[in-house]
Short mmCIF file of C-alpha atoms in Angstrom, two decimals:
data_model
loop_
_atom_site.label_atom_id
_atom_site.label_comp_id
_atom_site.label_asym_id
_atom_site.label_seq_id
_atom_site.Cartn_x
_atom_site.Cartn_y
_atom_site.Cartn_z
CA UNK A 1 0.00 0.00 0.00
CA UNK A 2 2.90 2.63 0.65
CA UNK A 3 4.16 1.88 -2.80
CA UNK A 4 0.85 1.73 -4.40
CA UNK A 5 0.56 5.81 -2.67
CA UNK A 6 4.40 6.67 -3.76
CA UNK A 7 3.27 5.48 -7.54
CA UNK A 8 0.05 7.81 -7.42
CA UNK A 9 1.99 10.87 -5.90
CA UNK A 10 4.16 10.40 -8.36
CA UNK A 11 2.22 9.63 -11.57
CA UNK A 12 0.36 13.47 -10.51
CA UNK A 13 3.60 14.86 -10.26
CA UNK A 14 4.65 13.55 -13.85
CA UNK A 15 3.56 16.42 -15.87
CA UNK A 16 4.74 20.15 -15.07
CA UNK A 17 2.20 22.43 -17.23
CA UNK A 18 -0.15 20.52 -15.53
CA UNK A 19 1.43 21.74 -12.35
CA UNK A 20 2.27 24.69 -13.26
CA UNK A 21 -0.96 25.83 -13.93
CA UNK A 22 -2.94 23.94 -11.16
CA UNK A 23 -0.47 25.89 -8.58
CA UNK A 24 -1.13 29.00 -10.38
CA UNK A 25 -5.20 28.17 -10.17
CA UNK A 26 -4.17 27.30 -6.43
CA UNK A 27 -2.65 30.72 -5.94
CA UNK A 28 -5.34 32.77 -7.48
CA UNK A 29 -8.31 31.29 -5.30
CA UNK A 30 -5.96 31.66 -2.20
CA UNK A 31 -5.67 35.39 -2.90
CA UNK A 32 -9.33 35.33 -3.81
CA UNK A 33 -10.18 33.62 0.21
CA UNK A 34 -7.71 36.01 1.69
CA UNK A 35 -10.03 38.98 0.18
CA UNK A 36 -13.07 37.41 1.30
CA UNK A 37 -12.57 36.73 4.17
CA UNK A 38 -10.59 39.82 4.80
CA UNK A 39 -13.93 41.61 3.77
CA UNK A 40 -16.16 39.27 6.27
CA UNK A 41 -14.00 40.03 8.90
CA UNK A 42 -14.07 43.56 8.79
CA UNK A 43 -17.01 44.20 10.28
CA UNK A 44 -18.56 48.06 10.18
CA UNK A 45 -18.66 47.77 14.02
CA UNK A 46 -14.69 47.40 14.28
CA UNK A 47 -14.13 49.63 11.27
CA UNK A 48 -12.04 52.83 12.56
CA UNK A 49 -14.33 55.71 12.37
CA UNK A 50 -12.43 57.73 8.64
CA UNK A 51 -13.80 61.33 10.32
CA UNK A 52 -11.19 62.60 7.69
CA UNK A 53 -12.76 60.72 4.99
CA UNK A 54 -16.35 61.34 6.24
CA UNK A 55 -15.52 65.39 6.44
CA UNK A 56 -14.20 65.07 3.00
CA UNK A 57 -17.50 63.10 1.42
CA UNK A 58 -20.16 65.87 3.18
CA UNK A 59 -17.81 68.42 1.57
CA UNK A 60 -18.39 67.26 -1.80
CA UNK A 61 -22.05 66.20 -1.37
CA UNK A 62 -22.39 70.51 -0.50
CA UNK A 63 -20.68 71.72 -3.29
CA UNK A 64 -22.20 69.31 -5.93
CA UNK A 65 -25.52 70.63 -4.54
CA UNK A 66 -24.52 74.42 -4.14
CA UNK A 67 -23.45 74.41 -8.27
CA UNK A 68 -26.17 71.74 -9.22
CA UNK A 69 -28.98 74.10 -7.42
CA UNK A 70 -27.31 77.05 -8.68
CA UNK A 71 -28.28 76.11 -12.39
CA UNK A 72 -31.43 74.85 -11.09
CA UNK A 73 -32.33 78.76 -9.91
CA UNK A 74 -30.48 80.15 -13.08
CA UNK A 75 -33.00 78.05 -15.21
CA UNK A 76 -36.22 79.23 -13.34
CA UNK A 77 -35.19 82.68 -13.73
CA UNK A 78 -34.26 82.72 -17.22
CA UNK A 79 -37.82 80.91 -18.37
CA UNK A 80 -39.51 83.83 -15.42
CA UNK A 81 -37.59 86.97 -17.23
CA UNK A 82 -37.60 85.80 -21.31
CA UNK A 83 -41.62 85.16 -20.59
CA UNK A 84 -42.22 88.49 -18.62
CA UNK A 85 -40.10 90.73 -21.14
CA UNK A 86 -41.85 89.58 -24.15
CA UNK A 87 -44.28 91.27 -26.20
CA UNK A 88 -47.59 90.79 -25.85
CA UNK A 89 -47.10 87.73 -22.86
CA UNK A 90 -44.96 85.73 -25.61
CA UNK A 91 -41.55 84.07 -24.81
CA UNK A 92 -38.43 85.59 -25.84
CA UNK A 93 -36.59 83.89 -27.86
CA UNK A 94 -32.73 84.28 -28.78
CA UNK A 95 -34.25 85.18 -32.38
CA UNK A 96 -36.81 87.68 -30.98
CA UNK A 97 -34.94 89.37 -28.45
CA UNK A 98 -32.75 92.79 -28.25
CA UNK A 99 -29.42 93.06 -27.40
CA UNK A 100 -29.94 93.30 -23.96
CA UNK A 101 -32.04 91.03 -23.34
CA UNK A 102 -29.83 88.75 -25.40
CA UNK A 103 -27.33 89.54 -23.15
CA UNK A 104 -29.13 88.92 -20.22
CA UNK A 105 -30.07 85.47 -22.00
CA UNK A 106 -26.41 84.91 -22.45
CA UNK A 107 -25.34 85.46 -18.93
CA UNK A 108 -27.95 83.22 -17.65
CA UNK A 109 -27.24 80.07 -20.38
CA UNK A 110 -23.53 80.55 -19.34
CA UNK A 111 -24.09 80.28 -15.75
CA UNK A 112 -26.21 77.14 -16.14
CA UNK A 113 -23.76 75.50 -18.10
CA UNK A 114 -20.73 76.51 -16.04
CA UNK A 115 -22.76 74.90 -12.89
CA UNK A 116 -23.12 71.90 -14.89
CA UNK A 117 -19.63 71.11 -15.74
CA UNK A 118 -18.33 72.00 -12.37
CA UNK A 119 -20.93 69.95 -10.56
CA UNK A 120 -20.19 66.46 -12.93
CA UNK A 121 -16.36 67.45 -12.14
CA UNK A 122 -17.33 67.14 -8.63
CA UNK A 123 -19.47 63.59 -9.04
CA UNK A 124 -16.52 62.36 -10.48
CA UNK A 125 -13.97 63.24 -7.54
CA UNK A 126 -17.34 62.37 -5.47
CA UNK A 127 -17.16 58.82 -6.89
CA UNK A 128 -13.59 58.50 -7.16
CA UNK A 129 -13.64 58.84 -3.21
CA UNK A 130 -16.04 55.92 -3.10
CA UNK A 131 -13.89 53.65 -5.13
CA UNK A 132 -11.18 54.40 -3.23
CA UNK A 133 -13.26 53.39 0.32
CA UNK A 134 -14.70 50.28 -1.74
CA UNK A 135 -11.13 49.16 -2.76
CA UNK A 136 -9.64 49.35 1.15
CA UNK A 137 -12.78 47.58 2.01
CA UNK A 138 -12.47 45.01 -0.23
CA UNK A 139 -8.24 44.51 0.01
CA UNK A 140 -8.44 44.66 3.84
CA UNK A 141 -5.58 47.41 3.73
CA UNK A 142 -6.22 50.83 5.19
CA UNK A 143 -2.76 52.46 4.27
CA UNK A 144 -0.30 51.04 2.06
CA UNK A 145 3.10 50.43 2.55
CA UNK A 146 4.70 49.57 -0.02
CA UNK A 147 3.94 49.14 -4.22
CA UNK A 148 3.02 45.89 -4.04
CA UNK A 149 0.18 46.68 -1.32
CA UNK A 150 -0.88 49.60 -3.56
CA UNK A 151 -1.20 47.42 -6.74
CA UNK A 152 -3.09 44.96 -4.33
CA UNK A 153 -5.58 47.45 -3.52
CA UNK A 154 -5.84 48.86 -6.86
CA UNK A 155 -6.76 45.65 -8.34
CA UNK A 156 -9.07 44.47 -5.31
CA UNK A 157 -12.29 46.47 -6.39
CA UNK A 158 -12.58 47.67 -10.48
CA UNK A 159 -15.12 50.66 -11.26
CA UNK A 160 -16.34 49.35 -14.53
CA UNK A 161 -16.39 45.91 -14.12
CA UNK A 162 -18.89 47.02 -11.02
CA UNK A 163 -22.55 47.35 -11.09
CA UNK A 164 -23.72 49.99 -8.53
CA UNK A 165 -21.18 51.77 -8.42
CA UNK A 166 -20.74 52.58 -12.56
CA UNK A 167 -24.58 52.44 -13.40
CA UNK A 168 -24.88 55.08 -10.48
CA UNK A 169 -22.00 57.48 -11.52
CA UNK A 170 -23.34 57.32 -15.66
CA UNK A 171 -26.89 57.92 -14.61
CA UNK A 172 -25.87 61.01 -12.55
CA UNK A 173 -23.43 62.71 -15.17
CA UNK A 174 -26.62 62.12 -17.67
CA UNK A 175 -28.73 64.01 -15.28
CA UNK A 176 -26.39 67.30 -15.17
CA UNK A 177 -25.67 67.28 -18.68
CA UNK A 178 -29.16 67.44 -19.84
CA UNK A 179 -30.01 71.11 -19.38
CA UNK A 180 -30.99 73.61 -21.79
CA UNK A 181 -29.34 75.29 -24.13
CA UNK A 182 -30.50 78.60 -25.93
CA UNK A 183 -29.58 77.36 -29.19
CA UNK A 184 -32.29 74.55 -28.94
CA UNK A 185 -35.37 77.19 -29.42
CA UNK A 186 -34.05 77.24 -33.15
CA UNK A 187 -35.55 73.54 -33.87
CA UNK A 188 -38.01 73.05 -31.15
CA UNK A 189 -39.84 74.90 -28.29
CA UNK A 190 -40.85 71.55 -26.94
CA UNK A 191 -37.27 70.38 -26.63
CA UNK A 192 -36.26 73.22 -24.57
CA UNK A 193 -39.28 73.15 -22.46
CA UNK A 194 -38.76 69.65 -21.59
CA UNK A 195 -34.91 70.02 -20.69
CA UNK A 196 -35.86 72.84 -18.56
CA UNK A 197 -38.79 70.73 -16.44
CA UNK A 198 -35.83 67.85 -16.69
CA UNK A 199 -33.10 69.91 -14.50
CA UNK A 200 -35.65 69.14 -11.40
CA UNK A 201 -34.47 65.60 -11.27
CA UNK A 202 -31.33 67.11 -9.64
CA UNK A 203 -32.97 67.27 -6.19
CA UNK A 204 -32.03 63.62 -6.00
CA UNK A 205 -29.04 65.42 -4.28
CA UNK A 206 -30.98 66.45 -1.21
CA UNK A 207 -31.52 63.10 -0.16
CA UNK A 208 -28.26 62.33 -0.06
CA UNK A 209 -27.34 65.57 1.86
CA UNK A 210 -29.81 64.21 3.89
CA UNK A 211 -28.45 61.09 4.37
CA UNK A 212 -24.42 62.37 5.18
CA UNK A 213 -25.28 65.28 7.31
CA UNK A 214 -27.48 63.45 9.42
CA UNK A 215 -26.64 62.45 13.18
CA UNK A 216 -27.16 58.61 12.85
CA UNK A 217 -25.08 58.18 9.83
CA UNK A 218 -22.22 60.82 11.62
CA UNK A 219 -22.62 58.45 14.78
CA UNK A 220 -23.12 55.03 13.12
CA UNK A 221 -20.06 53.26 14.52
CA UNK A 222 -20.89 54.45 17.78
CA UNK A 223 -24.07 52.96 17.23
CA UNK A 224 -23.04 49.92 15.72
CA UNK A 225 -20.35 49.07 18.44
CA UNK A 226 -22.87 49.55 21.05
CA UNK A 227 -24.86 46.40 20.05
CA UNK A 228 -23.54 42.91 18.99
CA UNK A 229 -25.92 41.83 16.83
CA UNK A 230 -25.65 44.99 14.78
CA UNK A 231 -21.85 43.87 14.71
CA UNK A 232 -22.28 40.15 13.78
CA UNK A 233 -25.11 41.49 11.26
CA UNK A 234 -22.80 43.69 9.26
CA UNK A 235 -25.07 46.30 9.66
CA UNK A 236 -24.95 49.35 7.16
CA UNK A 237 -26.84 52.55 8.23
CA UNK A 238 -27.78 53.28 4.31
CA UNK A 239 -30.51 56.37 3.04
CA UNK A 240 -33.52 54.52 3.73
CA UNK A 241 -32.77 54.35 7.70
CA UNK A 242 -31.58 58.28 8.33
CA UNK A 243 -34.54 59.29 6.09
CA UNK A 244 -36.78 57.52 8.16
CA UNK A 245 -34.89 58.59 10.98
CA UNK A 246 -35.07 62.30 9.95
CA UNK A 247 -38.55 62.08 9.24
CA UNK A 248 -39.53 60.43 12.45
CA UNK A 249 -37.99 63.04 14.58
CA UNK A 250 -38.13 66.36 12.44
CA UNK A 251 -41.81 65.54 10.93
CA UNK A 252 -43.36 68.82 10.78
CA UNK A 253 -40.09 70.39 9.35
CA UNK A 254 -39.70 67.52 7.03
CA UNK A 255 -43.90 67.79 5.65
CA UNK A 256 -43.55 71.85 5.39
CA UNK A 257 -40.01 71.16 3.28
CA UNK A 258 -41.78 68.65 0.86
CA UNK A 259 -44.61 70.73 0.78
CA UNK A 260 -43.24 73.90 -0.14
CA UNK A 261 -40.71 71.86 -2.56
CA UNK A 262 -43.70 70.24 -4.51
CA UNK A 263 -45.67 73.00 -4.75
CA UNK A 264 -42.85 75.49 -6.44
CA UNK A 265 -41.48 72.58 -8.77
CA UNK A 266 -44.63 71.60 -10.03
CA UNK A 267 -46.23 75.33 -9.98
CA UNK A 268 -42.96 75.99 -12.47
CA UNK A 269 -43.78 72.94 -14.53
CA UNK A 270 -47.25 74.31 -15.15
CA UNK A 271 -46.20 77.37 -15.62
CA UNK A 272 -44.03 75.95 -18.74
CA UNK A 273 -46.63 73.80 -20.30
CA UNK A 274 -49.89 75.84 -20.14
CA UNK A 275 -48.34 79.25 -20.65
CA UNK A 276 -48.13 79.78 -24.19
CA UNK A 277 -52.20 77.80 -24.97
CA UNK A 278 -53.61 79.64 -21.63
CA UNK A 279 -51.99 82.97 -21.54
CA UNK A 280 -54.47 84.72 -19.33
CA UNK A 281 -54.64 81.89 -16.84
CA UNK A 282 -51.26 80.38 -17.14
CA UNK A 283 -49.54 83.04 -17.54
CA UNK A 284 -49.01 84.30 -14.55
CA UNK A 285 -47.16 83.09 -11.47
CA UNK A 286 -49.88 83.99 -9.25
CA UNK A 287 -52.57 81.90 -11.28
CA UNK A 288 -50.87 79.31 -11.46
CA UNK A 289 -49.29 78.78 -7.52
CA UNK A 290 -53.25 79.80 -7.09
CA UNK A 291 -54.23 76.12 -9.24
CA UNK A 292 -51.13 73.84 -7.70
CA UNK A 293 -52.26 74.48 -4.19
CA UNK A 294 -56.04 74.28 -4.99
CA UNK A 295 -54.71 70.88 -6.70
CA UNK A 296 -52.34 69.54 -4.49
CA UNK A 297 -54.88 69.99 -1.65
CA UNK A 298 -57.52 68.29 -3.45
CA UNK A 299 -59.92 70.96 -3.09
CA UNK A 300 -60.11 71.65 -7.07
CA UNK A 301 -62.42 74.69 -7.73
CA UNK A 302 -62.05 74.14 -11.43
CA UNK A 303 -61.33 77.50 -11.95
CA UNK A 304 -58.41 77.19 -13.94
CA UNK A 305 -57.93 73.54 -16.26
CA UNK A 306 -55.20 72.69 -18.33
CA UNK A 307 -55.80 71.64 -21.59
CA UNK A 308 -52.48 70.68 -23.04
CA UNK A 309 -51.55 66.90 -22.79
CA UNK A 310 -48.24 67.47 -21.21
CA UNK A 311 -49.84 69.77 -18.66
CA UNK A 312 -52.51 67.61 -17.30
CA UNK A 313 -50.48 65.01 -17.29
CA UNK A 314 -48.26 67.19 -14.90
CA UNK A 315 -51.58 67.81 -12.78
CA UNK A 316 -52.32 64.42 -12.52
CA UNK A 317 -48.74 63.72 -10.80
CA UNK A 318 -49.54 66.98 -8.53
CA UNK A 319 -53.05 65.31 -7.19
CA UNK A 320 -50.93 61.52 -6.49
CA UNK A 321 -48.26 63.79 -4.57
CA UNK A 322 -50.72 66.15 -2.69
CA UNK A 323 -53.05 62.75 -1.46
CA UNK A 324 -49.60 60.98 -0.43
CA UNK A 325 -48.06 64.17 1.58
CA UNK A 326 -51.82 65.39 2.85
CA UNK A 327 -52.22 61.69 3.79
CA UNK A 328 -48.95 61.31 5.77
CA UNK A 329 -49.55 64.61 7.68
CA UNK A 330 -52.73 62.97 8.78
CA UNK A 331 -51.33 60.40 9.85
CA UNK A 332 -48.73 61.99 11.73
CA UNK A 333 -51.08 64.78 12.99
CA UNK A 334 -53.16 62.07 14.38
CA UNK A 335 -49.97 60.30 15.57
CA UNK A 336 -48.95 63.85 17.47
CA UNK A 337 -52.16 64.53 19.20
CA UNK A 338 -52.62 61.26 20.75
CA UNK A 339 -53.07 61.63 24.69
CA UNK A 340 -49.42 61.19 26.26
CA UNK A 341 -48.47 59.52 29.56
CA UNK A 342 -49.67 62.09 31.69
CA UNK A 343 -52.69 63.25 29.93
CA UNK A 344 -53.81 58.66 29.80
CA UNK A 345 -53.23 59.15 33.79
CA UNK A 346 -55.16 62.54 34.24
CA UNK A 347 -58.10 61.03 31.88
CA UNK A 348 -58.17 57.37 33.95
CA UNK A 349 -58.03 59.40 37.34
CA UNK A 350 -61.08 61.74 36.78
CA UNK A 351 -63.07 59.13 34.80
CA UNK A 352 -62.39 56.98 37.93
CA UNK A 353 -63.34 59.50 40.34
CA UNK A 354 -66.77 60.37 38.78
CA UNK A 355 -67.37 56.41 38.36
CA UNK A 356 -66.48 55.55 42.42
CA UNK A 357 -68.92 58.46 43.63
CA UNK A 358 -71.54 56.91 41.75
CA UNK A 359 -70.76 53.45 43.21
CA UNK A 360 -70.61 55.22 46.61
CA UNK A 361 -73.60 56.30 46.39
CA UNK A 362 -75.35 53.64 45.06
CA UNK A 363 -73.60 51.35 47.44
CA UNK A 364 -74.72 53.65 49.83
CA UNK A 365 -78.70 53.50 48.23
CA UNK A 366 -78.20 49.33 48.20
CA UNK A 367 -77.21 49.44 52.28
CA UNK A 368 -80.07 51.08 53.10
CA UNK A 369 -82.89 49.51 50.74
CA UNK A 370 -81.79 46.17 52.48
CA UNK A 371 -82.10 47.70 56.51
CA UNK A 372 -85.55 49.05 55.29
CA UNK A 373 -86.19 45.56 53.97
CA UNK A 374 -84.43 43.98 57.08
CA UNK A 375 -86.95 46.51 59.75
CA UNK A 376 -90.24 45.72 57.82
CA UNK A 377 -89.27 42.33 57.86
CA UNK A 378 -88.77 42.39 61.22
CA UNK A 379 -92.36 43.80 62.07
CA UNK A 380 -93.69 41.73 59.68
CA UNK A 381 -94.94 44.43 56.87
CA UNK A 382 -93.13 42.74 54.23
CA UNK A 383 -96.45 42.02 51.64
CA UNK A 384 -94.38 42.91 48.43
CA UNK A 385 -96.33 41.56 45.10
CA UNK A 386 -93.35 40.70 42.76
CA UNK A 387 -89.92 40.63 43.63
CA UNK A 388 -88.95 43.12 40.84
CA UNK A 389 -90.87 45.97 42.39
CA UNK A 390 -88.74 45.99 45.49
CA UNK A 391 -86.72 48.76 46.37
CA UNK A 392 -83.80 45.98 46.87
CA UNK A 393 -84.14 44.74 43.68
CA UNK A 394 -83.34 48.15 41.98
CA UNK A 395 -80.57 48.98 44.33
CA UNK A 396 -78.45 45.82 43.63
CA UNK A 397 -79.14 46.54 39.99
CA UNK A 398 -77.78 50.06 40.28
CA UNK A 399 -74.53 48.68 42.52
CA UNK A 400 -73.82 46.46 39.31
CA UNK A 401 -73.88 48.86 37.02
CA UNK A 402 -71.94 51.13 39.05
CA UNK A 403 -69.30 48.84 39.33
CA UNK A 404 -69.38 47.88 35.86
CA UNK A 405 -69.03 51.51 35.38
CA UNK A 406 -65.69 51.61 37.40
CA UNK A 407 -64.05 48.51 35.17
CA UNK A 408 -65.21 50.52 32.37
CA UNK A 409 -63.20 53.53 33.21
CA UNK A 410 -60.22 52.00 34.50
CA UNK A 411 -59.49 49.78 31.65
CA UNK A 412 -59.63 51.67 28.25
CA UNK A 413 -57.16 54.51 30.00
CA UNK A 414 -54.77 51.58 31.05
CA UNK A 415 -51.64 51.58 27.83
CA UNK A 416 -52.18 49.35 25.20
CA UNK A 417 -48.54 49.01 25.15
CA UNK A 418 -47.90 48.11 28.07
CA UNK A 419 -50.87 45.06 28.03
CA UNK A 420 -49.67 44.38 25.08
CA UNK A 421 -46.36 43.29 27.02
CA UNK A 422 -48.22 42.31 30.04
CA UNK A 423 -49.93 39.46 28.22
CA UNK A 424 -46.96 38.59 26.28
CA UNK A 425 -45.39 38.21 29.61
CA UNK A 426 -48.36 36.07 30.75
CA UNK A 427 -47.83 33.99 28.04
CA UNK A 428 -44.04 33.16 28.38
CA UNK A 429 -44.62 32.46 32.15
CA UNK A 430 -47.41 29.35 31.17
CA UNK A 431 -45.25 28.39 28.74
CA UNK A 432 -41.90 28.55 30.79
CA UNK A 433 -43.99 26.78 33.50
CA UNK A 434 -45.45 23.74 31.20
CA UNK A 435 -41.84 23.46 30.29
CA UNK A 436 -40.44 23.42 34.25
CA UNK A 437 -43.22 20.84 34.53
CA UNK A 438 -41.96 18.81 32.05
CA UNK A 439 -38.84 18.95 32.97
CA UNK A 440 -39.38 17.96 35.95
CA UNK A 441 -41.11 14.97 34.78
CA UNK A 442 -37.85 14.15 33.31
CA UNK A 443 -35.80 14.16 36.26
CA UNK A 444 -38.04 12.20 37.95
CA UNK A 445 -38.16 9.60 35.57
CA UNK A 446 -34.32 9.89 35.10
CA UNK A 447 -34.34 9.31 38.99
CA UNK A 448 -36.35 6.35 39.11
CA UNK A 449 -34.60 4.82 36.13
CA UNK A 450 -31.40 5.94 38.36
CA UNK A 451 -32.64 4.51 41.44
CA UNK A 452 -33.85 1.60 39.58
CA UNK A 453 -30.46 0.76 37.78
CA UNK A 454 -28.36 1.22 41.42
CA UNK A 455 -30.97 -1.13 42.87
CA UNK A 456 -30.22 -3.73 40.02
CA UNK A 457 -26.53 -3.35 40.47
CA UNK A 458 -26.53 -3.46 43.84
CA UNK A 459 -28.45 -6.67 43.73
CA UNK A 460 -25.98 -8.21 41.75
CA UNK A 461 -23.04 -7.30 43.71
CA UNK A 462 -25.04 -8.94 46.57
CA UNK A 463 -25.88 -12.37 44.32
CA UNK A 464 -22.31 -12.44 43.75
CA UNK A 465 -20.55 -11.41 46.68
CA UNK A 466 -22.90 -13.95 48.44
CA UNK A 467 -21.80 -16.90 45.71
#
C-alpha cells in the first residue's frame, strides 16, 4: 500500500504544465479567500471611524448641490424673465430678443452651463472617493506600505467591471448634462421646455445631503459598536434608515419642506406647459401657484384647467403627490395629538373618580334599601307583590352597574402598550412553567430509572458477593 501511494503521488507529479498551472489556479483562489474573508471580517462595528474621509464626502455632497442648485435657480429665472419681457405675454426667444435682453439670455445660459460642468467634475472626484473606500474595504488594507500593497488594492475592487457603483456614476453625469441650451429654441420649443422641467431631477441630491449630514449616519459606529448583533449582522446605516430617521424626529419640518418643494417645482412645470395655450390663466405666477395648491390639496375649484396633454399630465402627478403628503400629515397629525403619559393618567383618574362616587352612592342607596327591607321584615310588613318591584331589587341593579361603570373607566385609560407586554409576559410564564413541569417529569423519571439501575446493580453485587 505505501508503494501503491508513492506510484500515485508520483504519476500526478509527472507532468509540469499541468502543475504549473494547477499551482497558479491554487494561488489565485488563495488570494481570492484572503479577500473574502478579509472583507467578512471587517465588520462596520470594528471599522475605525475615517472622520477625515467622512468630512471630505459631506464636503463634496455641498458643493455638488450648491453648483447643481445654482443652475437649477439660473434656469427658473431665465424661463420667469424671457416670458415676462416679451411682447404681448410671448416668450423671448434668442431670435426675438434685443441686445440686452440677449445679453441677459447669455449670462444666464452661461451660468447654467458653467454649474453643470463644475458639478459632474465634482461627481466624479465624489465617486472616485467611493472607489477608493470600496477598494480598502475590499483589500483589507487601510494604508499602504509599499507598491506591491498599492497594486493589491488597486486591483481588489474595479469601477467598470462594477454594477452599482458605474450604473450610479453614468446615470448622474446624464442628469447634469441634460439642461438647456438657448440654441435649442431654433428647432423646437418643446425640446427646450422639456430640458428645462428635466433639471428638477437634480434634487435627488438632497436626499443624499440628507443622508451624510445626518446624526445617525455621523454616529453610526458608535451605534453599531454599542450592540452585537448589529456587529455580527454587518449592519450598514444606508438612506432609507436616516430618512426615516429624519422624518420620524423632524416631521413637521420635514412635511412643510416637501410641501413647499412640490408645490414650487410643479407650480414651475405648469407654468411651462400651459403658458403659451392659456396665456391669461397660465400666464401668470400667481394663477398658477393659485391652481397647484387648490390641486395639491384636493380641493379643485375648477377654476383654472389645463388643456395641453403634457400639462394635465403634470396635474395628474400633482393630485398623487398632494393625497400621499396630505395623507402622511394625517397620519402623523393624528400620531402627534394622541393623549401622552400624563394626559392617559389625568383622563383614567377623573373618569375613575366620577365612576367611584356613583358606586358610593349607590352602594350607599343598596345598604339602606336592604335595613328598610331587614326593619319591615322584622315587624312583619313585608307584603311585596313581585320581587322586581322591590326597592332591593333596583338597588343591587344600580350597585352592578356602578361597578361595571368603574371597570369601564379604569381599563380603556390603562396603555395598550404596556398590556400588550403584560400578556406577552403572561404567556411566556405558562409556557416557561409547562416546560419546568416537564422537565421535571424528566428528572423524575431519570431518577427512578437511576434509582432503579443502582438497585439492580446493587443486587448483583449482593448475588455475587454472596456466591
Amino acid at each position: 500500500m505505501p508503494a501503491a501511494g508513492r506510484r500515485n503521488a508520483q504519476s500526478t507529479v509527472v507532468h509540469p504544465s499541468d502543475s504549473q498551472v494547477s499551482e497558479a489556479q491554487m494561488h489565485q483562489r488563495i488570494m481570492v479567500l484572503y479577500r473574502v474573508g478579509k472583507m467578512l471580517r471587517r465588520k462596520v462595528g470594528h471599522e475605525r471611524e475615517d472622520k477625515a474621509y467622512d468630512q471630505l464626502m459631506r464636503t463634496k455632497t455641498l458643493h455638488i448641490i450648491i453648483f447643481s442648485m445654482t443652475g437649477v435657480v439660473s434656469m427658473i429665472v431665465g424661463g420667469c424673465v424671457t416670458w415676462y419681457t416679451g411682447e404681448f405675454r410671448t416668450d423671448t426667444t434668442w431670435d426675438t430678443a434685443n441686445p440686452g435682453m440677449k445679453t441677459v439670455i447669455l449670462c444666464l445660459q452661461i451660468i447654467v452651463t458653467l454649474t453643470t460642468v463644475v458639478a459632474c467634475c465634482l461627481i466624479t472626484q465624489f465617486y472616485r472617493l467611493l472607489l477608493v473606500n470600496k477598494r480598502k474595504e475590499w483589500s483589507g488594507i487601510d494604508d499602504p506600505v509599499n507598491d506591491q500593497q498599492s497594486r493589491a488594492i488597486e486591483a481588489a475592487y474595479s469601477f467598470w467591471r462594477s454594477s452599482w457603483l458605474k450604473y450610479m456614476y453614468i446615470l448622474e453625469i446624464l442628469i447634469h448634462l441634460i439642461h438647456p441650451l438657448f440654441i435649442f429654441q431654433s428647432f423646437s420649443t418643446s425640446l427646450y421646455t422639456l430640458c428645462q422641467i428635466f433639471m428638477f431631477t437634480r434634487l435627488y441630491l438632497f436626499s443624499r445631503m440628507l443622508h451624510t449630514f445626518s446624526r445617525p449616519y455621523k454616529l453610526r459606529i458608535e451605534i453599531i459598536n454599542s450592540n452585537r448583533e448589529f456587529q455580527t449582522m454587518n449592519l450598514r446605516i444606508k438612506m432609507g434608515l436616516t430618512l426615516k430617521m429624519l422624518f420620524y424626529n423632524k416631521t413637521v419640518l420635514v412635511l412643510c419642506a416637501a410641501l413647499g418643494v412640490s408645490i414650487t417645482v410643479f407650480s414651475f412645470m405648469i407654468f411651462l406647459l400651459e403658458r403659451n395655450e392659456q396665456k391669461d390663466e397660465f400666464g401668470r405666477l400667481e394663477n398658477v401657484l393659485w391652481f397647484t395648491f387648490i390641486t395639491f390639496t384636493t380641493i379643485g375649484f375648477g377654476d383654472f384647467v389645463p388643456k395641453t396633454l403634457s400639462g394635465r399630465i403634470c396635474t395628474v402627478l400633482l393630485g398623487i403627490t398632494g393625497v400621499v403628503i396630505t395623507t402622511i400629515f394625517s397620519g402623523v397629525l393624528t400620531n402627534k395629538l394622541a393623549p401622552t403619559k400624563i394626559q392617559r393618567y389625568i383622563v383614567e383618574y377623573l373618569a375613575v373618580r366620577s365612576t367611584l362616587r356613583v358606586y358610593e352612592e349607590k352602594a350607599a342607596f343598596l345598604l339602606q334599601a336592604v335595613f328598610k327591607q331587614h326593619l319591615l321584615k322584622k315587624r312583619g310588613m313585608t307584603s311585596v307583590p313581585s320581587h322586581k318591584s322591590n326597592k332591593v331589587y333596583g338597588a343591587i341593579k344600580g350597585f352592578r352597574r356602578a361597578r361595571f361603570a368603574v371597570k369601564g373607566a379604569i381599563l380603556p385609560s390603562m396603555d395598550p402598550v404596556l398590556e400588550d407586554k403584560l400578556t406577552q409576559l403572561k404567556h411566556y410564564l405558562v409556557e416557561l412553567d409547562h416546560r419546568l413541569q416537564e422537565q421535571h417529569t424528566q428528572v423524575r423519571t431519570l431518577q427512578q430509572t437511576i434509582d432503579y439501575e443502582m438497585a439492580s446493580i446493587l443486587r448483583t453485587l449482593g448475588i455475587g458477593g454472596g456466591g
